[in-house]
Amino acid sequence: MLQRRLFCTAISETAFRPNSGGSNYGKWGIKQVTKSNFSEALNDIETRITESDFIAVSLQTTGAYSSPWQRLLPFDTAEIAYLKAKRAAERYQILQFAVCPFSLRESKLIASPYNFHLFPRDELKTGMPSYSFSCQSSYLISIAREGFDFNACINDGISYLSRAQELAAKDCIRSPSAGSCTVPSPASRSVADSIFINRIKSRVKHWRNACTDQSKKTEDVLISSLRKMISATEVHGSRPCLNIDICSEQQVQLVLESLKKFVDVVPLLIPANGGGTQIVRVVLTSSQEDKKLLEKELQEMENKHNKCVRGFREVVDLISCSQKPVVAHNSLNDFTSIHSKFLAPLPSTLDEFRHSLGRVFPHILDVKHLMKELGSQKNLNNIYVATSYLNSRFFAPVDVELPHQAISTKADSVKSHGHNVLKISELFAKVCSILKVDPKAPEAIEHCGQLPPALERYANIFDPCSTSYQDPPINEEDVRVRAKSCKRVSSKNVVFLWGFQSGISTGQVKSLVYGKHEVFSSEFDIRLVDESCAVLVFSSPGLSEVLLEALDSGSLEEMVSEGIRAASYDAYVKVCKLGLWKANLADSLELALEEESECLSEAHTAKDLSVIHWNSDEMISLDDL
């Protein structure tokens, strides 16, 4: 049994090891999708999503943070973690979006991975999306080493519009579409409206009669052309049509009202360049079957146009409409980017984000939170490290089957981002096997809005330090100072220190403050956040306030003379909420303290302005006037 375990583990690690020389990656043909084959892949992935039980997603962006302190830190609360992820999502661009519909059948993983290459461009000339975005050099170097083709991404990457952008640009990106009438009842119609409707009815009637008059079919071509010119008859495809110019949306509805009595015509709304409707085109059909055929053609044309407008968001909408559970490895960062790019601008708070996202993706499972149930306190941010961790401690072999994928290509001979999403699917299968969780539960998956009972408690967790959404909530003021520590302390016991020389170590900072005040005789922990600032955590309550008061009063002359500055955790919260994202945390905290001083000064000034000096002797008496 031991030999079998080691053999299965070795096979699993070899198939996906990131630095294995590239030869093993060609085992799986990851579907690489660009603008040129997007339509084909869209139809294919729609079928795979319908057939699957879960959908794994993974994003490759141009960066995550611009300085060390702006990444997720152990002492960040859930709200602070969201604010950091929100900034990264708004700042960096998605270059690759991998999607993998998959199902689990005992120890078999049936998966269909796709890797979509994205690039925002204003293809529809609406001023959107055309984002300007930042790039983190280490991220670009990393994906370049993996063989990422930047030229293909920029030239052939798939563009998109978010739901909010599509709604805002709706009038500018309309295609000819069948009109629907919402005109008010005749009782509320004005005299001018009634005259306008009668004129349109008369005009359409004469035009229709001219088109259907059999006696004029043998007319001379010149006479027929002149007659069409005079009657304003044109052709829509092979069908006669009449264009009616309109001046307002009210007139559009009046024209549609006047066409109700003509059962063999179909009205089309032709959009204007600046928005709104420019022309109502009346198309004459030869029969009811021909009318239904035209309406079907128009619907297909509108669907094709909408797909072109939405671009890659069509895939996001397919995932959303399926209501299938979505599996990720870093859900907070991934879904803040998804919300920002494909749904709408990110809300200001975590609760608003969770509510907004839940309407689109009701069930999100993060394998990092599932792995915490195994007792892991390691920081397993890397998918391959997480898999290696499981393989070295547990026996959970998974057979991967890709029945619908094309033959692997040269692009698959190196590790592409599509392998990440396949690895997430495998990691999810392994964790479920180890935890004895049945992820299949067809009776739950077949009903939209439900999850298998064993997985419900792990869904929609966006607090990086939580394991279960249904567990008792952790006090928002509780934080950790070490990534591997289970101990949580109140944020009121946290102090940020800066002003020491650059390049100092944690031990040197601890030696610098030790013995300077009686608070340092108690137990405390200290860690460098970046080269400019350290975080200090007291085990006993009240000591942080004592230290801050001592520094503010100047009683710690030695520390003050050395330029040491300090601030509470509230100042750190203010930095993130106000967006004071400087390269060094010390500079950001200085700005937060300046903001606080200005607010106090303004409050004091406002208070002074409300005070008046009363002297009855100097008042003018009305009796003296």
Coordinates of C-alpha atoms in Angstrom, one line a residue:
M1 CA 0.0 0.0 0.0
L2 CA 2.9 2.4 0.8
Q3 CA 4.5 1.7 -2.6
R4 CA 1.2 2.4 -4.3
R5 CA 0.7 5.6 -2.4
L6 CA 4.2 6.8 -3.4
F7 CA 3.7 5.8 -7.0
C8 CA 0.3 7.7 -7.3
T9 CA 1.8 10.7 -5.6
A10 CA 4.8 10.7 -7.9
I11 CA 2.5 10.5 -11.0
S12 CA 0.3 13.3 -9.8
E13 CA 3.2 15.6 -9.0
T14 CA 5.1 14.8 -12.3
A15 CA 2.1 15.6 -14.5
F16 CA 1.8 19.2 -13.2
R17 CA 5.2 20.0 -11.8
P18 CA 5.9 23.7 -12.9
N19 CA 9.6 23.3 -13.5
S20 CA 9.7 19.8 -15.1
G21 CA 11.3 20.9 -18.3
G22 CA 8.0 21.3 -20.1
S23 CA 7.7 17.8 -21.5
N24 CA 4.9 16.7 -19.2
Y25 CA 2.6 19.7 -19.9
G26 CA 1.9 18.5 -23.4
K27 CA 0.0 15.6 -21.9
W28 CA -3.1 17.8 -21.7
G29 CA -4.4 19.9 -24.6
I30 CA -5.6 23.1 -23.0
K31 CA -7.9 24.9 -25.3
Q32 CA -6.3 28.3 -26.0
V33 CA -9.0 30.8 -27.1
T34 CA -8.4 34.2 -28.7
K35 CA -10.6 36.5 -30.8
S36 CA -10.1 34.4 -33.9
N37 CA -11.7 31.2 -32.5
F38 CA -13.9 32.7 -29.8
S39 CA -17.2 32.1 -31.5
E40 CA -16.4 28.4 -31.9
A41 CA -15.2 28.0 -28.3
L42 CA -18.3 29.8 -27.0
N43 CA -20.7 27.3 -28.4
D44 CA -18.4 24.5 -27.1
I45 CA -18.0 25.8 -23.6
E46 CA -21.7 26.4 -23.2
T47 CA -22.3 22.6 -23.7
R48 CA -19.5 21.8 -21.3
I49 CA -21.0 24.1 -18.6
T50 CA -24.4 22.5 -19.0
E51 CA -22.9 19.0 -18.6
S52 CA -20.7 19.8 -15.6
D53 CA -21.3 19.9 -11.9
F54 CA -18.7 22.6 -11.0
I55 CA -16.8 25.3 -12.8
A56 CA -13.3 26.2 -11.8
V57 CA -11.8 29.6 -12.7
S58 CA -8.4 31.2 -12.4
L59 CA -7.1 34.6 -13.5
Q60 CA -3.7 35.9 -14.7
T61 CA -3.5 39.6 -14.2
T62 CA -0.7 42.2 -14.8
G63 CA -0.1 42.5 -11.1
A64 CA -1.4 42.2 -7.5
Y65 CA 0.2 44.9 -5.5
S66 CA 2.7 47.7 -6.0
S67 CA 4.6 47.5 -2.7
P68 CA 5.0 44.8 0.0
W69 CA 2.6 46.3 2.6
Q70 CA -0.2 46.5 0.1
R71 CA -0.4 42.7 -0.2
L72 CA -2.6 40.7 2.1
L73 CA -1.0 40.7 5.6
P74 CA -1.8 38.5 8.6
F75 CA -3.0 41.4 10.7
D76 CA -5.5 42.6 8.0
T77 CA -9.1 42.4 8.9
A78 CA -11.6 41.1 6.4
E79 CA -12.6 44.7 5.5
I80 CA -8.9 45.7 5.0
A81 CA -8.3 42.6 2.9
Y82 CA -11.2 43.6 0.7
L83 CA -10.0 47.2 0.3
K84 CA -6.6 45.9 -0.8
A85 CA -8.1 43.4 -3.3
K86 CA -10.4 46.2 -4.6
R87 CA -7.4 48.4 -5.3
A88 CA -5.6 45.7 -7.1
A89 CA -8.7 44.8 -9.2
E90 CA -9.1 48.4 -10.3
R91 CA -5.5 48.9 -11.0
Y92 CA -4.4 45.8 -12.8
Q93 CA -5.7 44.2 -16.0
I94 CA -6.8 40.5 -16.7
L95 CA -4.7 39.0 -19.4
Q96 CA -5.8 35.3 -19.1
F97 CA -9.0 34.0 -17.8
A98 CA -9.0 30.2 -17.4
V99 CA -12.4 28.3 -17.1
C100 CA -12.8 24.6 -16.4
P101 CA -16.2 23.0 -16.3
F102 CA -15.7 19.7 -14.4
S103 CA -17.5 16.8 -12.8
L104 CA -16.4 14.2 -10.2
R105 CA -17.3 10.6 -10.4
E106 CA -15.7 8.9 -7.4
S107 CA -11.9 9.3 -8.0
K108 CA -12.3 10.4 -11.6
L109 CA -12.1 14.1 -12.6
I110 CA -13.8 14.8 -15.9
A111 CA -12.7 18.2 -17.0
S112 CA -12.7 20.6 -20.0
P113 CA -10.2 23.4 -19.4
Y114 CA -10.2 26.6 -21.6
N115 CA -7.7 29.5 -21.4
F116 CA -9.1 32.8 -22.8
H117 CA -6.7 35.5 -23.8
L118 CA -8.2 39.0 -23.0
F119 CA -7.3 42.5 -24.0
P120 CA -9.6 45.6 -23.6
R121 CA -10.1 47.6 -26.7
D122 CA -12.7 50.0 -28.0
E123 CA -13.8 47.9 -30.9
L124 CA -17.3 49.4 -31.0
K125 CA -16.1 53.0 -30.9
T126 CA -18.1 53.8 -27.7
G127 CA -15.2 55.0 -25.6
M128 CA -15.2 51.7 -23.6
P129 CA -13.6 49.7 -22.3
S130 CA -10.1 51.0 -23.3
Y131 CA -8.7 50.9 -19.8
S132 CA -5.4 52.3 -18.8
F133 CA -3.9 49.9 -16.3
S134 CA -0.7 49.2 -14.4
C135 CA 1.8 46.4 -14.8
Q136 CA 3.9 44.7 -12.1
S137 CA 7.2 43.8 -13.7
S138 CA 7.6 40.6 -11.7
Y139 CA 4.2 39.3 -13.0
L140 CA 5.1 40.1 -16.6
I141 CA 8.5 38.4 -16.2
S142 CA 6.8 35.3 -14.7
I143 CA 4.2 34.8 -17.5
A144 CA 6.9 35.6 -20.1
R145 CA 9.0 32.7 -18.8
E146 CA 5.9 30.5 -19.2
G147 CA 5.8 31.3 -22.9
F148 CA 3.0 33.9 -22.9
D149 CA 2.6 35.6 -26.3
F150 CA 2.1 39.3 -25.6
N151 CA 1.7 40.1 -29.3
A152 CA -1.1 37.6 -29.7
C153 CA -2.8 39.0 -26.6
I154 CA -2.7 42.6 -27.7
N155 CA -3.6 41.9 -31.4
D156 CA -5.9 38.9 -31.0
G157 CA -7.1 39.2 -27.3
I158 CA -10.8 39.1 -26.7
S159 CA -12.4 42.4 -25.7
Y160 CA -15.5 42.8 -23.5
L161 CA -17.9 45.2 -21.9
S162 CA -19.2 44.9 -18.3
R163 CA -22.9 44.9 -17.6
A164 CA -22.8 48.4 -16.3
Q165 CA -20.9 49.6 -19.4
E166 CA -23.2 47.8 -21.8
L167 CA -26.2 49.5 -20.0
A168 CA -24.6 52.9 -20.2
A169 CA -23.7 52.5 -23.9
K170 CA -27.0 50.8 -24.8
D171 CA -28.2 53.6 -27.2
C172 CA -24.8 53.8 -28.9
I173 CA -24.4 50.1 -29.7
R174 CA -27.9 49.2 -30.8
S175 CA -28.5 47.2 -34.0
P176 CA -31.7 47.3 -36.1
S177 CA -34.3 45.5 -34.0
A178 CA -38.0 44.7 -34.1
G179 CA -40.0 47.4 -32.3
S180 CA -42.4 46.9 -29.4
C181 CA -45.2 49.3 -28.8
T182 CA -45.8 50.9 -25.3
V183 CA -47.8 53.9 -26.5
P184 CA -50.5 55.1 -24.0
S185 CA -54.2 54.4 -24.5
P186 CA -56.2 56.5 -27.0
A187 CA -58.0 58.3 -24.2
S188 CA -54.7 60.0 -23.2
R189 CA -53.7 60.7 -26.7
S190 CA -53.6 64.3 -28.0
V191 CA -55.2 65.6 -31.2
A192 CA -51.8 66.0 -32.8
D193 CA -50.9 62.4 -32.0
S194 CA -54.1 61.2 -33.6
I195 CA -53.5 63.2 -36.7
F196 CA -49.9 61.8 -36.9
I197 CA -51.1 58.2 -36.6
N198 CA -53.7 58.7 -39.3
R199 CA -51.2 60.1 -41.7
I200 CA -48.8 57.2 -41.0
K201 CA -51.6 54.7 -41.6
S202 CA -52.6 56.3 -44.8
R203 CA -49.0 56.4 -46.1
V204 CA -48.3 52.8 -45.2
K205 CA -51.6 51.7 -46.7
H206 CA -50.8 53.3 -50.1
W207 CA -47.3 52.0 -50.1
R208 CA -48.5 48.4 -49.2
N209 CA -51.1 48.6 -52.0
A210 CA -48.5 49.7 -54.5
C211 CA -46.2 46.8 -53.5
T212 CA -48.9 44.2 -53.8
D213 CA -50.6 45.5 -57.0
Q214 CA -50.3 42.7 -59.5
S215 CA -51.2 44.9 -62.5
K216 CA -48.0 46.8 -62.2
K217 CA -45.7 43.8 -62.1
T218 CA -45.1 44.1 -65.9
E219 CA -44.2 47.8 -65.9
D220 CA -41.1 49.0 -67.6
V221 CA -38.0 48.9 -65.3
L222 CA -37.6 52.7 -65.6
I223 CA -41.2 53.4 -64.7
S224 CA -41.0 50.9 -61.8
S225 CA -37.9 52.6 -60.5
L226 CA -39.5 56.0 -60.7
R227 CA -42.6 54.7 -58.9
K228 CA -40.5 53.3 -56.1
M229 CA -38.5 56.5 -55.8
I230 CA -41.7 58.6 -55.5
S231 CA -43.3 56.2 -53.0
A232 CA -40.0 56.0 -51.0
T233 CA -40.0 52.2 -51.5
E234 CA -36.7 50.5 -50.7
V235 CA -35.6 46.9 -50.2
H236 CA -34.6 45.2 -46.9
G237 CA -32.8 42.1 -48.2
S238 CA -35.2 40.8 -50.8
R239 CA -38.3 42.3 -49.1
P240 CA -39.9 45.7 -49.9
C241 CA -39.5 48.3 -47.1
L242 CA -40.5 51.8 -46.3
N243 CA -38.4 54.1 -44.2
I244 CA -40.2 56.6 -41.9
D245 CA -38.1 59.4 -40.4
I246 CA -39.0 60.3 -36.9
C247 CA -38.0 63.2 -34.6
S248 CA -38.6 61.8 -31.1
E249 CA -39.1 58.5 -29.2
Q250 CA -42.8 59.5 -28.8
Q251 CA -43.1 59.4 -32.6
V252 CA -41.5 56.0 -32.6
Q253 CA -44.2 54.7 -30.4
L254 CA -46.9 56.4 -32.5
V255 CA -45.6 54.8 -35.7
L256 CA -45.6 51.4 -34.0
E257 CA -49.2 52.0 -32.9
S258 CA -50.3 52.9 -36.4
L259 CA -48.7 49.6 -37.8
K260 CA -50.8 47.3 -35.6
K261 CA -53.6 46.9 -38.1
F262 CA -51.1 45.7 -40.8
V263 CA -50.5 42.0 -40.1
D264 CA -48.0 41.4 -42.8
V265 CA -45.4 44.1 -41.9
V266 CA -42.6 44.0 -39.4
P267 CA -41.3 47.3 -38.0
L268 CA -37.5 47.7 -37.5
L269 CA -36.0 50.5 -35.3
I270 CA -32.8 51.9 -37.0
P271 CA -30.6 53.5 -34.4
A272 CA -29.0 57.0 -34.8
N273 CA -25.3 57.6 -34.5
G274 CA -25.7 59.7 -31.4
G275 CA -28.2 57.4 -29.7
G276 CA -31.9 56.9 -29.9
T277 CA -33.9 55.9 -33.0
Q278 CA -33.5 57.6 -36.4
I279 CA -35.8 55.7 -38.7
V280 CA -38.6 53.2 -38.3
R281 CA -38.3 50.8 -41.2
V282 CA -41.5 49.0 -42.3
V283 CA -40.7 45.6 -43.9
L284 CA -43.4 43.9 -46.0
T285 CA -43.6 40.1 -45.8
S286 CA -45.3 37.8 -48.3
S287 CA -47.0 35.5 -45.7
Q288 CA -47.2 34.6 -42.1
E289 CA -44.4 32.0 -42.6
D290 CA -42.3 34.7 -44.2
K291 CA -43.0 37.0 -41.3
K292 CA -42.0 34.4 -38.7
L293 CA -38.8 33.8 -40.7
L294 CA -38.0 37.5 -40.7
E295 CA -38.6 37.8 -37.0
K296 CA -36.3 34.8 -36.4
E297 CA -33.6 36.4 -38.6
L298 CA -33.9 39.6 -36.7
Q299 CA -33.6 37.8 -33.3
E300 CA -30.5 35.9 -34.5
M301 CA -29.0 39.1 -35.7
E302 CA -29.6 40.8 -32.4
N303 CA -28.2 37.9 -30.5
K304 CA -25.1 37.9 -32.6
H305 CA -24.7 41.7 -32.1
N306 CA -25.1 41.4 -28.4
K307 CA -22.5 38.6 -28.2
C308 CA -20.1 40.9 -30.1
V309 CA -20.8 43.7 -27.7
R310 CA -20.4 41.6 -24.6
G311 CA -17.3 39.8 -25.9
F312 CA -15.8 37.6 -23.2
R313 CA -18.5 38.6 -20.7
E314 CA -20.6 36.2 -22.6
V315 CA -18.6 33.4 -20.9
V316 CA -19.1 35.1 -17.5
D317 CA -22.8 35.3 -18.1
L318 CA -22.9 31.6 -19.1
I319 CA -21.3 30.7 -15.8
S320 CA -23.7 32.9 -13.9
C321 CA -26.8 31.6 -15.7
S322 CA -25.8 28.0 -15.0
Q323 CA -26.0 28.7 -11.2
K324 CA -23.3 26.0 -10.9
P325 CA -20.9 26.2 -7.9
V326 CA -17.7 28.1 -8.9
V327 CA -14.4 26.9 -7.5
A328 CA -11.3 29.1 -7.1
H329 CA -8.0 29.1 -5.3
N330 CA -7.9 32.8 -4.4
S331 CA -11.5 33.9 -4.4
L332 CA -11.2 37.4 -3.0
N333 CA -8.7 38.6 -5.5
D334 CA -10.2 36.7 -8.4
F335 CA -13.8 37.8 -7.9
T336 CA -13.0 41.5 -7.1
S337 CA -11.4 41.5 -10.6
I338 CA -14.3 39.7 -12.1
H339 CA -16.8 42.1 -10.5
S340 CA -14.8 45.2 -11.5
K341 CA -14.2 44.1 -15.2
F342 CA -17.4 42.2 -16.1
L343 CA -20.2 43.4 -13.7
A344 CA -19.9 46.9 -12.3
P345 CA -17.6 49.2 -10.3
L346 CA -16.7 47.6 -7.0
P347 CA -18.7 48.7 -3.9
S348 CA -17.0 50.5 -1.0
T349 CA -17.5 47.8 1.6
L350 CA -17.1 44.0 1.9
D351 CA -20.8 43.4 2.8
E352 CA -21.9 45.4 -0.3
F353 CA -19.5 43.4 -2.4
R354 CA -20.7 40.1 -1.1
H355 CA -24.3 41.0 -1.7
S356 CA -23.7 42.3 -5.2
L357 CA -21.6 39.3 -6.2
G358 CA -24.1 36.8 -4.7
R359 CA -26.7 37.9 -7.1
V360 CA -24.5 36.7 -10.0
F361 CA -22.5 33.9 -8.4
P362 CA -24.5 32.4 -5.6
H363 CA -22.0 29.7 -4.6
I364 CA -18.3 30.3 -4.6
L365 CA -15.9 27.7 -3.1
D366 CA -12.3 28.5 -2.3
V367 CA -10.0 25.5 -2.0
K368 CA -7.7 27.5 0.3
H369 CA -10.5 27.6 2.9
L370 CA -11.3 23.9 2.4
M371 CA -7.7 23.0 3.0
K372 CA -7.7 24.8 6.4
E373 CA -10.1 22.1 7.5
L374 CA -7.1 19.7 7.2
G375 CA -5.3 21.6 9.9
S376 CA -2.9 23.4 7.6
Q377 CA -1.5 26.7 8.9
K378 CA 0.9 27.1 6.0
N379 CA 0.5 29.9 3.6
L380 CA -0.4 27.8 0.5
N381 CA -1.0 30.6 -2.0
N382 CA 0.7 28.6 -4.8
I383 CA -1.5 25.9 -6.3
Y384 CA 1.4 23.5 -7.0
V385 CA 2.7 24.0 -3.5
A386 CA -0.7 23.2 -2.1
T387 CA -1.0 20.1 -4.2
S388 CA 2.5 19.0 -3.1
Y389 CA 1.5 19.6 0.5
L390 CA -1.5 17.3 0.1
N391 CA 0.4 14.6 -1.7
S392 CA 3.1 14.4 1.0
R393 CA 0.6 14.0 3.8
F394 CA -2.5 12.3 2.4
F395 CA -3.4 9.5 0.0
A396 CA -6.0 10.8 -2.5
P397 CA -5.3 9.7 -6.0
V398 CA -7.3 11.4 -8.7
D399 CA -7.6 10.3 -12.4
V400 CA -7.9 13.2 -14.7
E401 CA -9.9 12.7 -17.9
L402 CA -10.2 15.4 -20.6
P403 CA -12.7 13.8 -23.1
H404 CA -13.6 16.9 -25.1
Q405 CA -10.3 18.6 -25.6
A406 CA -8.3 18.9 -28.8
I407 CA -4.9 17.4 -29.3
S408 CA -2.2 19.2 -27.5
T409 CA -0.3 21.8 -29.5
K410 CA 3.1 23.3 -29.3
A411 CA 1.7 26.1 -27.0
D412 CA 0.8 23.3 -24.5
S413 CA 4.3 22.0 -24.3
V414 CA 5.0 24.7 -21.7
K415 CA 3.0 25.5 -18.6
S416 CA 0.2 27.8 -19.6
H417 CA -2.4 29.4 -17.3
G418 CA -4.9 26.8 -18.4
H419 CA -3.0 24.2 -16.4
N420 CA -3.7 26.3 -13.2
V421 CA -7.4 25.9 -13.5
L422 CA -7.1 22.2 -14.2
K423 CA -4.9 21.9 -11.1
I424 CA -7.6 23.8 -9.1
S425 CA -10.1 21.2 -10.2
E426 CA -7.8 18.4 -9.2
L427 CA -7.0 20.1 -5.8
F428 CA -10.7 20.4 -5.1
A429 CA -11.3 16.7 -5.9
K430 CA -8.4 15.7 -3.6
V431 CA -9.6 17.8 -0.7
C432 CA -13.2 16.5 -1.0
S433 CA -11.8 13.0 -1.0
I434 CA -9.7 13.6 2.1
L435 CA -12.5 15.3 4.0
K436 CA -15.0 12.5 3.0
V437 CA -17.2 15.1 1.3
D438 CA -19.5 14.0 -1.5
P439 CA -19.4 16.8 -4.0
K440 CA -21.7 15.2 -6.5
A441 CA -25.1 15.3 -4.7
P442 CA -27.1 15.4 -8.0
E443 CA -30.4 16.1 -6.1
A444 CA -28.9 19.4 -4.9
I445 CA -27.0 20.4 -8.1
E446 CA -30.0 19.8 -10.3
H447 CA -31.9 22.6 -8.5
C448 CA -30.5 26.0 -9.1
G449 CA -29.6 27.9 -5.9
Q450 CA -28.6 24.8 -4.0
L451 CA -25.3 23.2 -3.0
P452 CA -24.5 19.7 -1.7
P453 CA -25.1 19.9 2.1
A454 CA -21.5 19.0 2.9
L455 CA -20.2 22.0 1.0
E456 CA -22.7 24.7 2.1
R457 CA -20.7 25.8 5.1
Y458 CA -17.6 26.4 2.9
A459 CA -19.4 28.7 0.3
N460 CA -18.9 32.4 -0.1
I461 CA -16.1 33.0 2.4
F462 CA -14.1 36.1 1.6
D463 CA -12.4 36.6 5.0
P464 CA -8.9 35.2 4.4
C465 CA -8.6 34.1 8.0
S466 CA -12.0 32.3 8.2
T467 CA -12.7 28.6 7.4
S468 CA -16.5 28.6 7.5
Y469 CA -19.1 31.2 6.7
Q470 CA -21.5 29.7 9.2
D471 CA -19.0 29.6 12.1
P472 CA -19.5 32.3 14.8
P473 CA -18.1 35.6 13.4
I474 CA -14.7 36.7 14.6
N475 CA -14.5 40.1 16.2
E476 CA -13.7 42.6 13.5
E477 CA -11.1 44.1 15.8
D478 CA -9.2 40.8 16.1
V479 CA -6.0 40.4 14.1
R480 CA -3.0 38.2 13.8
V481 CA 0.6 39.3 13.5
R482 CA 2.1 36.0 12.1
A483 CA 0.7 34.1 9.1
K484 CA 1.2 30.7 10.8
S485 CA -0.2 31.7 14.1
C486 CA -3.7 30.8 15.3
K487 CA -3.6 33.4 18.0
R488 CA -5.7 36.4 17.4
V489 CA -5.4 39.6 19.4
S490 CA -7.4 42.8 19.5
S491 CA -6.4 45.5 17.0
K492 CA -6.4 47.9 19.9
N493 CA -3.2 46.2 21.1
V494 CA -1.5 47.0 17.8
V495 CA 1.0 49.8 17.2
F496 CA 2.8 50.8 14.0
L497 CA 6.4 52.1 14.5
W498 CA 8.5 53.9 11.9
G499 CA 11.3 56.4 11.7
F500 CA 14.2 54.0 12.1
Q501 CA 17.0 53.6 9.7
S502 CA 16.5 51.7 6.4
G503 CA 17.7 48.2 6.2
I504 CA 17.2 47.4 9.9
S505 CA 16.1 43.9 10.9
T506 CA 13.3 42.8 13.1
G507 CA 15.7 41.8 15.9
Q508 CA 17.4 45.3 15.7
V509 CA 14.0 47.0 15.9
K510 CA 13.2 44.9 19.0
S511 CA 16.6 45.8 20.5
L512 CA 16.0 49.5 19.6
V513 CA 12.7 49.7 21.7
Y514 CA 13.6 47.3 24.4
G515 CA 13.9 49.0 27.8
K516 CA 12.9 52.4 26.5
H517 CA 9.6 52.2 28.4
E518 CA 8.0 50.0 31.0
V519 CA 5.5 48.7 28.5
F520 CA 8.3 46.9 26.8
S521 CA 8.9 44.8 29.9
S522 CA 5.7 43.0 29.1
E523 CA 5.3 40.4 26.4
F524 CA 5.1 41.8 22.9
D525 CA 5.8 40.6 19.3
I526 CA 7.2 42.7 16.5
R527 CA 7.5 42.2 12.8
L528 CA 8.6 44.4 9.9
V529 CA 5.8 45.2 7.4
D530 CA 8.2 46.8 4.9
E531 CA 11.6 48.4 5.1
S532 CA 10.1 51.6 6.5
C533 CA 7.6 50.4 9.2
A534 CA 7.2 47.7 11.8
V535 CA 4.0 46.4 13.5
L536 CA 4.2 45.8 17.3
V537 CA 1.6 43.7 19.1
F538 CA 1.2 43.7 22.9
S539 CA -0.2 40.6 24.7
S540 CA -1.8 42.7 27.4
P541 CA -4.6 45.2 26.8
G542 CA -4.0 48.9 27.4
L543 CA -0.3 49.0 26.8
S544 CA -0.6 50.4 23.2
E545 CA -2.5 53.4 24.5
V546 CA 0.2 54.0 27.1
L547 CA 3.0 53.9 24.5
L548 CA 1.2 56.2 22.1
E549 CA 0.4 58.7 24.9
A550 CA 4.1 58.6 26.0
L551 CA 5.3 59.3 22.5
D552 CA 2.7 62.1 21.9
S553 CA 3.6 63.8 25.2
G554 CA 7.3 63.7 24.5
S555 CA 8.2 61.8 27.7
L556 CA 10.1 59.2 25.6
E557 CA 12.7 61.7 24.7
E558 CA 15.3 59.2 23.4
M559 CA 12.8 57.6 21.0
V560 CA 11.5 61.0 19.9
S561 CA 15.0 62.3 19.3
E562 CA 15.8 59.3 17.2
G563 CA 12.8 60.2 15.0
I564 CA 10.6 57.2 16.0
R565 CA 6.9 57.8 15.2
A566 CA 3.9 55.6 16.1
A567 CA 0.3 55.2 15.2
S568 CA -2.6 53.0 16.2
Y569 CA -4.4 50.4 14.1
D570 CA -7.1 53.0 13.4
A571 CA -4.5 55.0 11.4
Y572 CA -3.8 51.9 9.3
V573 CA -7.5 51.4 8.7
K574 CA -7.8 55.1 7.7
V575 CA -4.9 54.6 5.2
C576 CA -6.7 51.9 3.4
K577 CA -10.2 53.5 3.5
L578 CA -8.9 56.8 2.2
G579 CA -6.7 55.2 -0.4
L580 CA -3.4 56.7 0.8
W581 CA -1.5 54.1 -1.1
K582 CA 2.1 55.3 -0.9
A583 CA 5.1 53.1 -1.7
N584 CA 6.1 53.0 2.0
L585 CA 3.7 52.3 4.7
A586 CA 5.4 55.0 6.9
D587 CA 4.6 57.7 4.3
S588 CA 1.0 56.5 4.2
L589 CA 0.7 56.6 8.0
E590 CA 2.2 60.1 8.1
L591 CA -0.6 61.2 5.6
A592 CA -3.2 59.6 7.8
L593 CA -2.0 61.5 10.9
E594 CA -1.9 64.7 8.9
E595 CA -5.5 64.1 7.8
E596 CA -6.5 63.5 11.4
S597 CA -4.7 66.7 12.6
E598 CA -6.4 68.7 9.9
C599 CA -9.8 67.3 10.8
L600 CA -9.2 68.1 14.5
S601 CA -8.1 71.6 13.5
E602 CA -11.2 72.2 11.3
A603 CA -13.4 70.9 14.1
H604 CA -11.8 73.2 16.6
T605 CA -12.1 76.2 14.2
A606 CA -15.8 75.4 13.6
K607 CA -16.3 75.2 17.3
D608 CA -14.6 78.6 17.8
L609 CA -16.8 80.2 15.1
S610 CA -19.9 79.1 16.9
V611 CA -18.8 81.0 20.1
I612 CA -19.9 84.6 20.5
H613 CA -18.9 87.2 23.2
W614 CA -22.0 88.7 24.8
N615 CA -21.7 92.2 26.4
S616 CA -25.0 93.8 27.2
D617 CA -23.4 97.2 27.7
E618 CA -22.4 97.4 24.1
M619 CA -25.8 96.5 22.7
I620 CA -27.8 99.2 21.0
S621 CA -31.2 99.7 22.7
L622 CA -34.2 100.2 20.4
D623 CA -35.5 102.8 22.7
D624 CA -32.6 105.1 21.9
L625 CA -33.3 105.0 18.1

